[in-house]
Amino acid sequence: MTAIAELPPGFSDKVLPAQATFRSVMNAMARPGKVERIAASAGAPDGVMHGAAAIALTLFDHDTPVWLDGAMSTPDVAKWLKFHTGAPIIGDPAIASFALIGDPENLPALDRFALGSGEYPDRSTTLILQIGSLSQGTAYELRGPGIDGSAVLTATIEPHDLFDQLAVNATLFPRGIDVVLVAGDEIVAIPRTTRLAHGKD
């Protein structure tokens, strides 16, 4: 078993990097489709991208149940998250505040996650989805609040039909699923209010 002393260190400073990461996430949520860079330095276990690690260290705590997909369900990742964030690792995605996805090609159906309720639409799962690239791949034209007209996101995303799956948000609103795409130290937010205009290679 990995000793605590051998775990990757997380943030070197617990305040400033978390503040910077929080601002990056909020900026991404406010401007869907716009690439934001996570500049804060953070250690992470193998398989966890820098951006995903920084988001976890910033947003996860003992009140945010976290679901890990098969790629993330390793002892090292679980121990690292529990040690640095205190977040409970759970087996049921339907009650997760966050889901950390390392194998997006095998993303479960979105209705397996928490979708919120009419009274508490914020009690839904935010997916943190590690993908191939936020600069190469398919061009997606996005529309919705926070976007002036439309925005084009070029990305290599698995599953290929992610935006088709997210179309359910239109019928669920104000309930729904929010997504943060992560590629290395870059992130893009796809809030539940964002819609795909069209996609092309």
Tab-separated table of C-alpha atoms in Angstrom:
chain	number	residue	atom	x	y	z
A	1	MET	CA	0.000	0.000	0.000
A	2	THR	CA	1.104	3.546	-0.744
A	3	ALA	CA	2.221	5.347	2.392
A	4	ILE	CA	0.858	8.845	3.022
A	5	ALA	CA	4.375	10.261	2.643
A	6	GLU	CA	4.552	8.797	-0.866
A	7	LEU	CA	1.350	10.425	-2.114
A	8	PRO	CA	1.706	13.236	-4.667
A	9	PRO	CA	1.696	16.516	-2.740
A	10	GLY	CA	-1.352	18.368	-4.088
A	11	PHE	CA	-1.004	22.169	-3.942
A	12	SER	CA	2.266	23.487	-2.517
A	13	ASP	CA	0.290	26.387	-1.055
A	14	LYS	CA	-3.284	25.630	-0.010
A	15	VAL	CA	-4.709	29.130	-0.582
A	16	LEU	CA	-3.390	30.978	-3.633
A	17	PRO	CA	-3.433	28.047	-6.118
A	18	ALA	CA	-6.985	27.152	-5.058
A	19	GLN	CA	-8.095	30.756	-5.506
A	20	ALA	CA	-6.504	30.929	-8.961
A	21	THR	CA	-8.054	27.612	-9.993
A	22	PHE	CA	-11.466	28.669	-8.715
A	23	ARG	CA	-11.272	31.845	-10.816
A	24	SER	CA	-10.329	29.793	-13.896
A	25	VAL	CA	-13.287	27.451	-13.374
A	26	MET	CA	-15.705	30.345	-12.807
A	27	ASN	CA	-14.385	32.124	-15.912
A	28	ALA	CA	-14.873	28.925	-17.912
A	29	MET	CA	-18.440	28.531	-16.634
A	30	ALA	CA	-19.211	32.162	-17.451
A	31	ARG	CA	-17.828	31.809	-20.988
A	32	PRO	CA	-18.784	28.339	-22.256
A	33	GLY	CA	-16.539	27.000	-24.991
A	34	LYS	CA	-13.632	29.301	-24.116
A	35	VAL	CA	-10.400	27.545	-23.204
A	36	GLU	CA	-9.015	28.490	-19.788
A	37	ARG	CA	-5.610	27.438	-18.503
A	38	ILE	CA	-5.050	26.130	-14.992
A	39	ALA	CA	-1.792	27.788	-13.982
A	40	ALA	CA	-1.692	26.586	-10.368
A	41	SER	CA	0.939	23.945	-9.671
A	42	ALA	CA	-0.442	20.688	-8.309
A	43	GLY	CA	0.841	17.162	-7.847
A	44	ALA	CA	-1.400	14.321	-8.998
A	45	PRO	CA	-1.469	10.520	-9.223
A	46	ASP	CA	-0.790	8.796	-12.541
A	47	GLY	CA	-3.735	9.116	-14.894
A	48	VAL	CA	-5.081	12.347	-13.407
A	49	MET	CA	-4.433	15.345	-15.642
A	50	HIS	CA	-3.099	18.564	-14.136
A	51	GLY	CA	-6.339	20.452	-14.713
A	52	ALA	CA	-8.492	17.710	-13.211
A	53	ALA	CA	-6.213	17.461	-10.170
A	54	ALA	CA	-6.342	21.220	-9.542
A	55	ILE	CA	-10.139	21.259	-9.864
A	56	ALA	CA	-10.415	18.376	-7.414
A	57	LEU	CA	-8.148	20.080	-4.899
A	58	THR	CA	-10.208	23.265	-5.217
A	59	LEU	CA	-13.817	22.045	-5.346
A	60	PHE	CA	-13.904	18.678	-3.597
A	61	ASP	CA	-14.439	18.489	0.170
A	62	HIS	CA	-16.057	16.263	2.784
A	63	ASP	CA	-19.529	17.420	1.658
A	64	THR	CA	-19.050	16.511	-2.028
A	65	PRO	CA	-19.452	12.797	-2.789
A	66	VAL	CA	-17.233	11.833	-5.732
A	67	TRP	CA	-17.743	8.997	-8.208
A	68	LEU	CA	-14.731	7.620	-10.075
A	69	ASP	CA	-14.995	5.752	-13.358
A	70	GLY	CA	-13.026	2.584	-14.025
A	71	ALA	CA	-9.930	4.443	-15.181
A	72	MET	CA	-9.884	6.542	-12.012
A	73	SER	CA	-10.830	3.788	-9.581
A	74	THR	CA	-7.295	3.012	-8.466
A	75	PRO	CA	-6.057	2.888	-4.888
A	76	ASP	CA	-3.600	5.713	-5.530
A	77	VAL	CA	-6.252	8.080	-6.900
A	78	ALA	CA	-8.720	7.276	-4.117
A	79	LYS	CA	-6.106	7.724	-1.379
A	80	TRP	CA	-4.859	10.961	-2.905
A	81	LEU	CA	-8.375	12.418	-3.109
A	82	LYS	CA	-9.302	11.348	0.416
A	83	PHE	CA	-6.065	12.675	1.896
A	84	HIS	CA	-6.046	16.056	0.145
A	85	THR	CA	-9.786	16.793	-0.095
A	86	GLY	CA	-11.618	14.580	2.399
A	87	ALA	CA	-14.244	13.880	-0.263
A	88	PRO	CA	-16.112	10.569	0.153
A	89	ILE	CA	-15.572	8.188	-2.766
A	90	ILE	CA	-18.899	6.551	-3.559
A	91	GLY	CA	-20.047	3.715	-5.788
A	92	ASP	CA	-23.394	5.203	-6.868
A	93	PRO	CA	-23.155	7.969	-9.515
A	94	ALA	CA	-26.770	8.953	-8.823
A	95	ILE	CA	-25.731	10.657	-5.569
A	96	ALA	CA	-22.408	12.106	-6.712
A	97	SER	CA	-21.674	15.827	-6.633
A	98	PHE	CA	-18.743	15.259	-8.988
A	99	ALA	CA	-17.715	12.456	-11.326
A	100	LEU	CA	-14.071	12.158	-12.350
A	101	ILE	CA	-13.912	10.505	-15.768
A	102	GLY	CA	-10.619	9.173	-17.132
A	103	ASP	CA	-12.133	6.920	-19.817
A	104	PRO	CA	-14.735	9.136	-21.498
A	105	GLU	CA	-15.276	6.689	-24.356
A	106	ASN	CA	-17.081	4.492	-21.819
A	107	LEU	CA	-18.966	7.299	-20.093
A	108	PRO	CA	-22.126	5.905	-18.468
A	109	ALA	CA	-25.513	7.136	-19.659
A	110	LEU	CA	-26.133	10.588	-18.236
A	111	ASP	CA	-29.344	9.503	-16.523
A	112	ARG	CA	-27.225	7.419	-14.152
A	113	PHE	CA	-25.919	10.636	-12.586
A	114	ALA	CA	-27.703	13.052	-10.267
A	115	LEU	CA	-29.820	15.466	-12.316
A	116	GLY	CA	-30.952	17.696	-9.447
A	117	SER	CA	-34.546	18.361	-8.440
A	118	GLY	CA	-37.042	21.138	-9.033
A	119	GLU	CA	-36.356	22.502	-5.560
A	120	TYR	CA	-32.594	21.939	-5.688
A	121	PRO	CA	-31.425	21.932	-9.319
A	122	ASP	CA	-27.860	22.513	-8.129
A	123	ARG	CA	-27.813	19.062	-6.533
A	124	SER	CA	-26.682	17.468	-9.757
A	125	THR	CA	-23.458	15.821	-10.819
A	126	THR	CA	-20.730	17.878	-12.455
A	127	LEU	CA	-18.727	15.699	-14.841
A	128	ILE	CA	-14.981	16.336	-14.999
A	129	LEU	CA	-14.133	14.684	-18.293
A	130	GLN	CA	-10.521	14.133	-19.369
A	131	ILE	CA	-10.259	14.307	-23.167
A	132	GLY	CA	-7.629	14.206	-25.897
A	133	SER	CA	-7.331	17.845	-26.921
A	134	LEU	CA	-8.914	21.284	-26.599
A	135	SER	CA	-7.153	22.620	-29.673
A	136	GLN	CA	-7.440	19.865	-32.314
A	137	GLY	CA	-10.235	17.667	-33.594
A	138	THR	CA	-13.880	18.435	-34.376
A	139	ALA	CA	-15.207	21.992	-34.522
A	140	TYR	CA	-18.319	22.432	-32.375
A	141	GLU	CA	-20.416	25.576	-32.682
A	142	LEU	CA	-21.948	26.407	-29.308
A	143	ARG	CA	-24.746	28.767	-28.343
A	144	GLY	CA	-26.306	29.828	-25.059
A	145	PRO	CA	-25.924	32.194	-22.108
A	146	GLY	CA	-22.414	33.615	-21.771
A	147	ILE	CA	-21.777	33.266	-25.509
A	148	ASP	CA	-21.992	36.303	-27.786
A	149	GLY	CA	-23.839	34.818	-30.748
A	150	SER	CA	-21.891	31.594	-31.087
A	151	ALA	CA	-18.515	30.185	-30.086
A	152	VAL	CA	-16.485	27.523	-31.863
A	153	LEU	CA	-14.759	24.893	-29.751
A	154	THR	CA	-12.218	22.679	-31.515
A	155	ALA	CA	-11.625	19.547	-29.474
A	156	THR	CA	-11.011	15.814	-29.523
A	157	ILE	CA	-13.872	14.539	-27.402
A	158	GLU	CA	-14.953	11.069	-26.424
A	159	PRO	CA	-17.697	10.003	-26.496
A	160	HIS	CA	-18.260	11.424	-29.971
A	161	ASP	CA	-21.951	11.945	-29.202
A	162	LEU	CA	-21.385	13.831	-25.938
A	163	PHE	CA	-23.246	16.903	-27.145
A	164	ASP	CA	-26.098	14.769	-28.423
A	165	GLN	CA	-26.355	13.243	-24.950
A	166	LEU	CA	-26.229	16.684	-23.343
A	167	ALA	CA	-29.229	17.781	-25.438
A	168	VAL	CA	-31.372	16.268	-22.669
A	169	ASN	CA	-30.474	19.327	-20.588
A	170	ALA	CA	-32.901	21.382	-22.668
A	171	THR	CA	-35.840	19.290	-21.462
A	172	LEU	CA	-34.590	19.035	-17.877
A	173	PHE	CA	-33.767	22.705	-17.218
A	174	PRO	CA	-33.231	24.044	-14.570
A	175	ARG	CA	-32.102	20.523	-13.714
A	176	GLY	CA	-29.295	18.966	-15.716
A	177	ILE	CA	-25.658	17.994	-16.044
A	178	ASP	CA	-22.727	20.418	-16.174
A	179	VAL	CA	-19.476	19.286	-17.780
A	180	VAL	CA	-15.891	20.463	-17.472
A	181	LEU	CA	-13.633	19.183	-20.258
A	182	VAL	CA	-9.971	18.806	-19.301
A	183	ALA	CA	-6.955	18.337	-21.568
A	184	GLY	CA	-3.692	18.640	-19.671
A	185	ASP	CA	-3.764	22.021	-17.938
A	186	GLU	CA	-6.554	23.419	-20.142
A	187	ILE	CA	-10.266	23.344	-19.350
A	188	VAL	CA	-13.530	24.230	-21.066
A	189	ALA	CA	-16.894	24.368	-19.329
A	190	ILE	CA	-20.117	23.159	-20.920
A	191	PRO	CA	-22.873	24.292	-18.529
A	192	ARG	CA	-26.360	22.813	-18.767
A	193	THR	CA	-27.539	25.954	-20.623
A	194	THR	CA	-25.107	25.482	-23.533
A	195	ARG	CA	-26.412	23.988	-26.776
A	196	LEU	CA	-24.657	22.566	-29.821
A	197	ALA	CA	-25.495	24.450	-33.007
A	198	HIS	CA	-23.731	21.922	-35.212
A	199	GLY	CA	-20.525	19.914	-35.391
A	200	LYS	CA	-18.213	19.233	-38.302
A	201	ASP	CA	-14.806	17.637	-38.888
